[in-house]
PDB file of C-alpha atoms in Angstrom:
ATOM      1  CA  MET A  37    -129.629 -86.371  46.679  1.00  0.00           C
ATOM      2  CA  ASP A  38    -130.661 -89.968  47.250  1.00  0.00           C
ATOM      3  CA  TYR A  39    -127.530 -90.626  49.326  1.00  0.00           C
ATOM      4  CA  ILE A  40    -128.198 -87.591  51.522  1.00  0.00           C
ATOM      5  CA  LYS A  41    -131.822 -88.548  52.094  1.00  0.00           C
ATOM      6  CA  SER A  42    -131.249 -92.281  52.611  1.00  0.00           C
ATOM      7  CA  ASN A  43    -128.544 -91.577  55.212  1.00  0.00           C
ATOM      8  CA  SER A  44    -130.544 -88.850  56.996  1.00  0.00           C
ATOM      9  CA  LEU A  45    -127.773 -86.288  56.570  1.00  0.00           C
ATOM     10  CA  ASN A  46    -129.699 -83.376  58.030  1.00  0.00           C
ATOM     11  CA  ASN A  47    -126.624 -81.317  58.945  1.00  0.00           C
ATOM     12  CA  CYS A  48    -124.640 -81.270  55.750  1.00  0.00           C
ATOM     13  CA  MET A  49    -123.010 -78.988  53.218  1.00  0.00           C
ATOM     14  CA  ILE A  50    -122.300 -79.454  49.551  1.00  0.00           C
ATOM     15  CA  MET A  51    -119.363 -77.306  48.548  1.00  0.00           C
ATOM     16  CA  GLY A  52    -117.138 -76.810  45.574  1.00  0.00           C
ATOM     17  CA  ASP A  53    -116.841 -76.056  41.910  1.00  0.00           C
ATOM     18  CA  LEU A  54    -120.133 -77.401  40.582  1.00  0.00           C
ATOM     19  CA  ASN A  55    -119.706 -75.991  37.049  1.00  0.00           C
ATOM     20  CA  ALA A  56    -123.376 -75.054  37.119  1.00  0.00           C
ATOM     21  CA  TYR A  57    -125.570 -71.981  37.467  1.00  0.00           C
ATOM     22  CA  SER A  58    -127.886 -70.908  40.243  1.00  0.00           C
ATOM     23  CA  PRO A  59    -131.300 -69.470  39.420  1.00  0.00           C
ATOM     24  CA  LEU A  60    -130.423 -66.835  42.041  1.00  0.00           C
ATOM     25  CA  ASP A  61    -127.850 -65.483  39.558  1.00  0.00           C
ATOM     26  CA  ALA A  62    -130.191 -65.290  36.570  1.00  0.00           C
ATOM     27  CA  ILE A  63    -130.936 -61.585  37.056  1.00  0.00           C
ATOM     28  CA  TRP A  64    -127.366 -60.633  36.123  1.00  0.00           C
ATOM     29  CA  LEU A  65    -126.202 -63.724  34.240  1.00  0.00           C
ATOM     30  CA  GLU A  66    -128.846 -63.479  31.523  1.00  0.00           C
ATOM     31  CA  HIS A  67    -127.405 -60.130  30.369  1.00  0.00           C
ATOM     32  CA  LYS A  68    -123.931 -61.545  29.668  1.00  0.00           C
ATOM     33  CA  ALA A  69    -124.006 -62.021  25.894  1.00  0.00           C
ATOM     34  CA  PRO A  70    -120.205 -62.606  25.561  1.00  0.00           C
ATOM     35  CA  LEU A  71    -120.325 -65.324  28.226  1.00  0.00           C
ATOM     36  CA  ARG A  72    -123.351 -66.937  26.579  1.00  0.00           C
ATOM     37  CA  LYS A  73    -121.488 -67.001  23.255  1.00  0.00           C
ATOM     38  CA  ASN A  74    -118.309 -68.445  24.824  1.00  0.00           C
ATOM     39  CA  LEU A  75    -120.279 -71.170  26.588  1.00  0.00           C
ATOM     40  CA  SER A  76    -122.286 -72.042  23.488  1.00  0.00           C
ATOM     41  CA  ASN A  77    -119.060 -72.447  21.529  1.00  0.00           C
ATOM     42  CA  TRP A  78    -117.562 -74.543  24.346  1.00  0.00           C
ATOM     43  CA  ASP A  79    -120.649 -76.770  24.493  1.00  0.00           C
ATOM     44  CA  GLN A  80    -120.515 -77.369  20.747  1.00  0.00           C
ATOM     45  CA  ALA A  81    -116.856 -78.371  20.960  1.00  0.00           C
ATOM     46  CA  HIS A  82    -117.299 -80.373  24.202  1.00  0.00           C
ATOM     47  CA  PRO A  83    -120.898 -81.642  24.415  1.00  0.00           C
ATOM     48  CA  GLU A  84    -120.046 -83.896  27.365  1.00  0.00           C
ATOM     49  CA  TYR A  85    -119.519 -80.764  29.527  1.00  0.00           C
ATOM     50  CA  GLY A  86    -122.614 -78.816  28.551  1.00  0.00           C
ATOM     51  CA  ASN A  87    -123.498 -75.774  30.676  1.00  0.00           C
ATOM     52  CA  MET A  88    -126.167 -74.500  28.338  1.00  0.00           C
ATOM     53  CA  ARG A  89    -129.536 -75.694  27.101  1.00  0.00           C
ATOM     54  CA  GLY A  90    -129.391 -74.525  23.545  1.00  0.00           C
ATOM     55  CA  GLN A  91    -128.767 -70.784  23.822  1.00  0.00           C
ATOM     56  CA  HIS A  92    -129.970 -70.613  27.445  1.00  0.00           C
ATOM     57  CA  PHE A  93    -128.081 -70.923  30.713  1.00  0.00           C
ATOM     58  CA  ASP A  94    -128.858 -74.226  32.429  1.00  0.00           C
ATOM     59  CA  TYR A  95    -130.085 -73.721  36.001  1.00  0.00           C
ATOM     60  CA  SER A  96    -131.337 -77.286  36.465  1.00  0.00           C
ATOM     61  CA  VAL A  97    -128.487 -78.667  38.611  1.00  0.00           C
ATOM     62  CA  LEU A  98    -128.695 -75.984  41.306  1.00  0.00           C
ATOM     63  CA  SER A  99    -132.485 -75.888  41.033  1.00  0.00           C
ATOM     64  CA  THR A 100    -132.522 -79.579  41.990  1.00  0.00           C
ATOM     65  CA  PHE A 101    -130.563 -78.886  45.177  1.00  0.00           C
ATOM     66  CA  ILE A 102    -132.677 -75.835  46.048  1.00  0.00           C
ATOM     67  CA  ALA A 103    -135.907 -77.779  45.460  1.00  0.00           C
ATOM     68  CA  ALA A 104    -134.587 -80.466  47.840  1.00  0.00           C
ATOM     69  CA  GLY A 105    -134.258 -77.822  50.569  1.00  0.00           C
ATOM     70  CA  PHE A 106    -130.620 -76.784  50.236  1.00  0.00           C
ATOM     71  CA  ASP A 107    -129.783 -73.114  50.691  1.00  0.00           C
ATOM     72  CA  ASP A 108    -127.480 -71.361  48.227  1.00  0.00           C
ATOM     73  CA  CYS A 109    -126.188 -69.095  51.000  1.00  0.00           C
ATOM     74  CA  ILE A 110    -123.902 -67.059  48.726  1.00  0.00           C
ATOM     75  CA  GLY A 111    -126.746 -66.446  46.281  1.00  0.00           C
ATOM     76  CA  ARG A 112    -128.986 -65.431  49.154  1.00  0.00           C
ATOM     77  CA  MET A 113    -126.543 -63.224  51.076  1.00  0.00           C
ATOM     78  CA  VAL A 114    -123.935 -61.702  48.747  1.00  0.00           C
ATOM     79  CA  PHE A 115    -124.945 -58.457  47.010  1.00  0.00           C
ATOM     80  CA  PRO A 116    -124.579 -56.843  44.585  1.00  0.00           C
ATOM     81  CA  GLU A 117    -124.714 -59.940  42.414  1.00  0.00           C
ATOM     82  CA  ASN A 118    -121.374 -59.257  40.712  1.00  0.00           C
ATOM     83  CA  LYS A 119    -119.696 -59.776  44.112  1.00  0.00           C
ATOM     84  CA  ARG A 120    -120.623 -63.474  43.732  1.00  0.00           C
ATOM     85  CA  VAL A 121    -118.204 -63.988  40.829  1.00  0.00           C
ATOM     86  CA  SER A 122    -115.900 -66.940  41.504  1.00  0.00           C
ATOM     87  CA  PHE A 123    -114.547 -67.644  38.000  1.00  0.00           C
ATOM     88  CA  PRO A 124    -112.359 -66.819  36.169  1.00  0.00           C
ATOM     89  CA  THR A 125    -109.558 -65.031  37.903  1.00  0.00           C
ATOM     90  CA  ALA A 126    -107.525 -62.655  35.768  1.00  0.00           C
ATOM     91  CA  THR A 127    -104.628 -65.096  36.083  1.00  0.00           C
ATOM     92  CA  LEU A 128    -106.399 -67.608  33.841  1.00  0.00           C
ATOM     93  CA  TYR A 129    -106.112 -65.216  30.899  1.00  0.00           C
ATOM     94  CA  GLY A 130    -102.804 -63.633  31.872  1.00  0.00           C
ATOM     95  CA  TRP A 131    -104.602 -60.376  32.683  1.00  0.00           C
ATOM     96  CA  ASN A 132    -104.255 -58.150  35.736  1.00  0.00           C
ATOM     97  CA  TRP A 133    -106.815 -58.013  38.522  1.00  0.00           C
ATOM     98  CA  GLY A 134    -109.553 -55.509  37.708  1.00  0.00           C
ATOM     99  CA  ASP A 135    -109.176 -55.871  33.927  1.00  0.00           C
ATOM    100  CA  SER A 136    -112.448 -54.653  32.394  1.00  0.00           C
ATOM    101  CA  ARG A 137    -112.616 -57.705  30.085  1.00  0.00           C
ATOM    102  CA  LEU A 138    -113.291 -59.936  33.092  1.00  0.00           C
ATOM    103  CA  ALA A 139    -116.739 -58.443  33.655  1.00  0.00           C
ATOM    104  CA  GLU A 140    -117.885 -59.838  30.303  1.00  0.00           C
ATOM    105  CA  VAL A 141    -116.841 -63.432  31.018  1.00  0.00           C
ATOM    106  CA  SER A 142    -117.196 -63.641  34.800  1.00  0.00           C
ATOM    107  CA  GLU A 143    -119.550 -66.159  36.358  1.00  0.00           C
ATOM    108  CA  ARG A 144    -120.182 -68.070  39.553  1.00  0.00           C
ATOM    109  CA  LEU A 145    -119.360 -71.772  39.512  1.00  0.00           C
ATOM    110  CA  ASP A 146    -118.385 -72.283  43.154  1.00  0.00           C
ATOM    111  CA  TYR A 147    -121.038 -72.914  45.781  1.00  0.00           C
ATOM    112  CA  ILE A 148    -121.748 -73.664  49.397  1.00  0.00           C
ATOM    113  CA  LEU A 149    -125.129 -75.329  49.719  1.00  0.00           C
ATOM    114  CA  LEU A 150    -126.466 -75.867  53.224  1.00  0.00           C
ATOM    115  CA  SER A 151    -129.085 -78.250  54.541  1.00  0.00           C
ATOM    116  CA  GLU A 152    -132.214 -76.737  56.061  1.00  0.00           C
ATOM    117  CA  ARG A 153    -130.914 -77.161  59.628  1.00  0.00           C
ATOM    118  CA  LEU A 154    -127.654 -75.333  58.900  1.00  0.00           C
ATOM    119  CA  SER A 155    -129.044 -72.498  56.809  1.00  0.00           C
ATOM    120  CA  PRO A 156    -130.423 -70.391  59.708  1.00  0.00           C
ATOM    121  CA  LEU A 157    -127.014 -70.543  61.416  1.00  0.00           C
ATOM    122  CA  VAL A 158    -125.144 -68.686  58.658  1.00  0.00           C
ATOM    123  CA  GLN A 159    -123.413 -65.613  60.015  1.00  0.00           C
ATOM    124  CA  GLN A 160    -121.428 -64.675  56.918  1.00  0.00           C
ATOM    125  CA  ALA A 161    -120.996 -65.893  53.344  1.00  0.00           C
ATOM    126  CA  GLU A 162    -118.383 -64.516  50.992  1.00  0.00           C
ATOM    127  CA  VAL A 163    -116.607 -64.899  47.680  1.00  0.00           C
ATOM    128  CA  HIS A 164    -113.021 -63.740  48.111  1.00  0.00           C
ATOM    129  CA  ASN A 165    -112.685 -62.135  44.676  1.00  0.00           C
ATOM    130  CA  ASP A 166    -110.229 -59.407  45.495  1.00  0.00           C
ATOM    131  CA  PRO A 167    -106.650 -58.581  44.477  1.00  0.00           C
ATOM    132  CA  ASP A 168    -105.150 -60.198  47.577  1.00  0.00           C
ATOM    133  CA  LEU A 169    -106.091 -63.653  46.293  1.00  0.00           C
ATOM    134  CA  GLU A 170    -105.454 -63.088  42.601  1.00  0.00           C
ATOM    135  CA  GLY A 171    -103.145 -65.711  41.185  1.00  0.00           C
ATOM    136  CA  ILE A 172    -103.653 -68.544  43.664  1.00  0.00           C
ATOM    137  CA  SER A 173    -106.074 -70.377  41.352  1.00  0.00           C
ATOM    138  CA  ASP A 174    -108.280 -69.902  38.306  1.00  0.00           C
ATOM    139  CA  HIS A 175    -111.220 -69.695  40.773  1.00  0.00           C
ATOM    140  CA  TYR A 176    -111.739 -67.362  43.712  1.00  0.00           C
ATOM    141  CA  PRO A 177    -112.396 -69.112  47.048  1.00  0.00           C
ATOM    142  CA  VAL A 178    -115.777 -69.093  48.757  1.00  0.00           C
ATOM    143  CA  SER A 179    -116.416 -69.273  52.489  1.00  0.00           C
ATOM    144  CA  VAL A 180    -119.173 -69.405  55.050  1.00  0.00           C
ATOM    145  CA  VAL A 181    -119.198 -68.809  58.806  1.00  0.00           C
ATOM    146  CA  ILE A 182    -121.775 -70.921  60.621  1.00  0.00           C
ATOM    147  CA  GLY A 183    -122.840 -70.672  64.241  1.00  0.00           C
ATOM    148  CA  GLN A 184    -123.009 -73.683  66.512  1.00  0.00           C
ATOM    149  CA  LEU A 185    -125.859 -76.172  66.340  1.00  0.00           C
ATOM    150  CA  GLU A 186    -127.822 -76.644  69.512  1.00  0.00           C
ATOM    151  CA  LYS A 187    -127.762 -80.197  70.835  1.00  0.00           C
TER     152      LYS A 187
END
């Protein structure tokens, strides 16, 4: 955040696999007991990669960006919430697309965060979590369409 502010990057995006959770996903994420258990076990085995705070999902990373004025455009625009799922793909487990077990362990780790000047220009935001893209990665791609900035 300091780099963005000190360089006056008013028209910027932060995109990618952030391995973090958005508070905009809490409404559906908090009900995922199997995912919570998997992540707690992972954090115990790999404390350097912690995604939990004790038994609770950690929303602090994305909350920092949102508090700094960045827009989680996927969290704001993609509904129902389960359409935001970007990880894992069925391929990761050797399952087929649509396998009912995925619903228990699915989460969103991939984000497009937009600065305040870009946020109003969003025309479309999407997570491409459909069978056409199954198998290309262990994550589903995310995209945003942004209109042109006025000079």
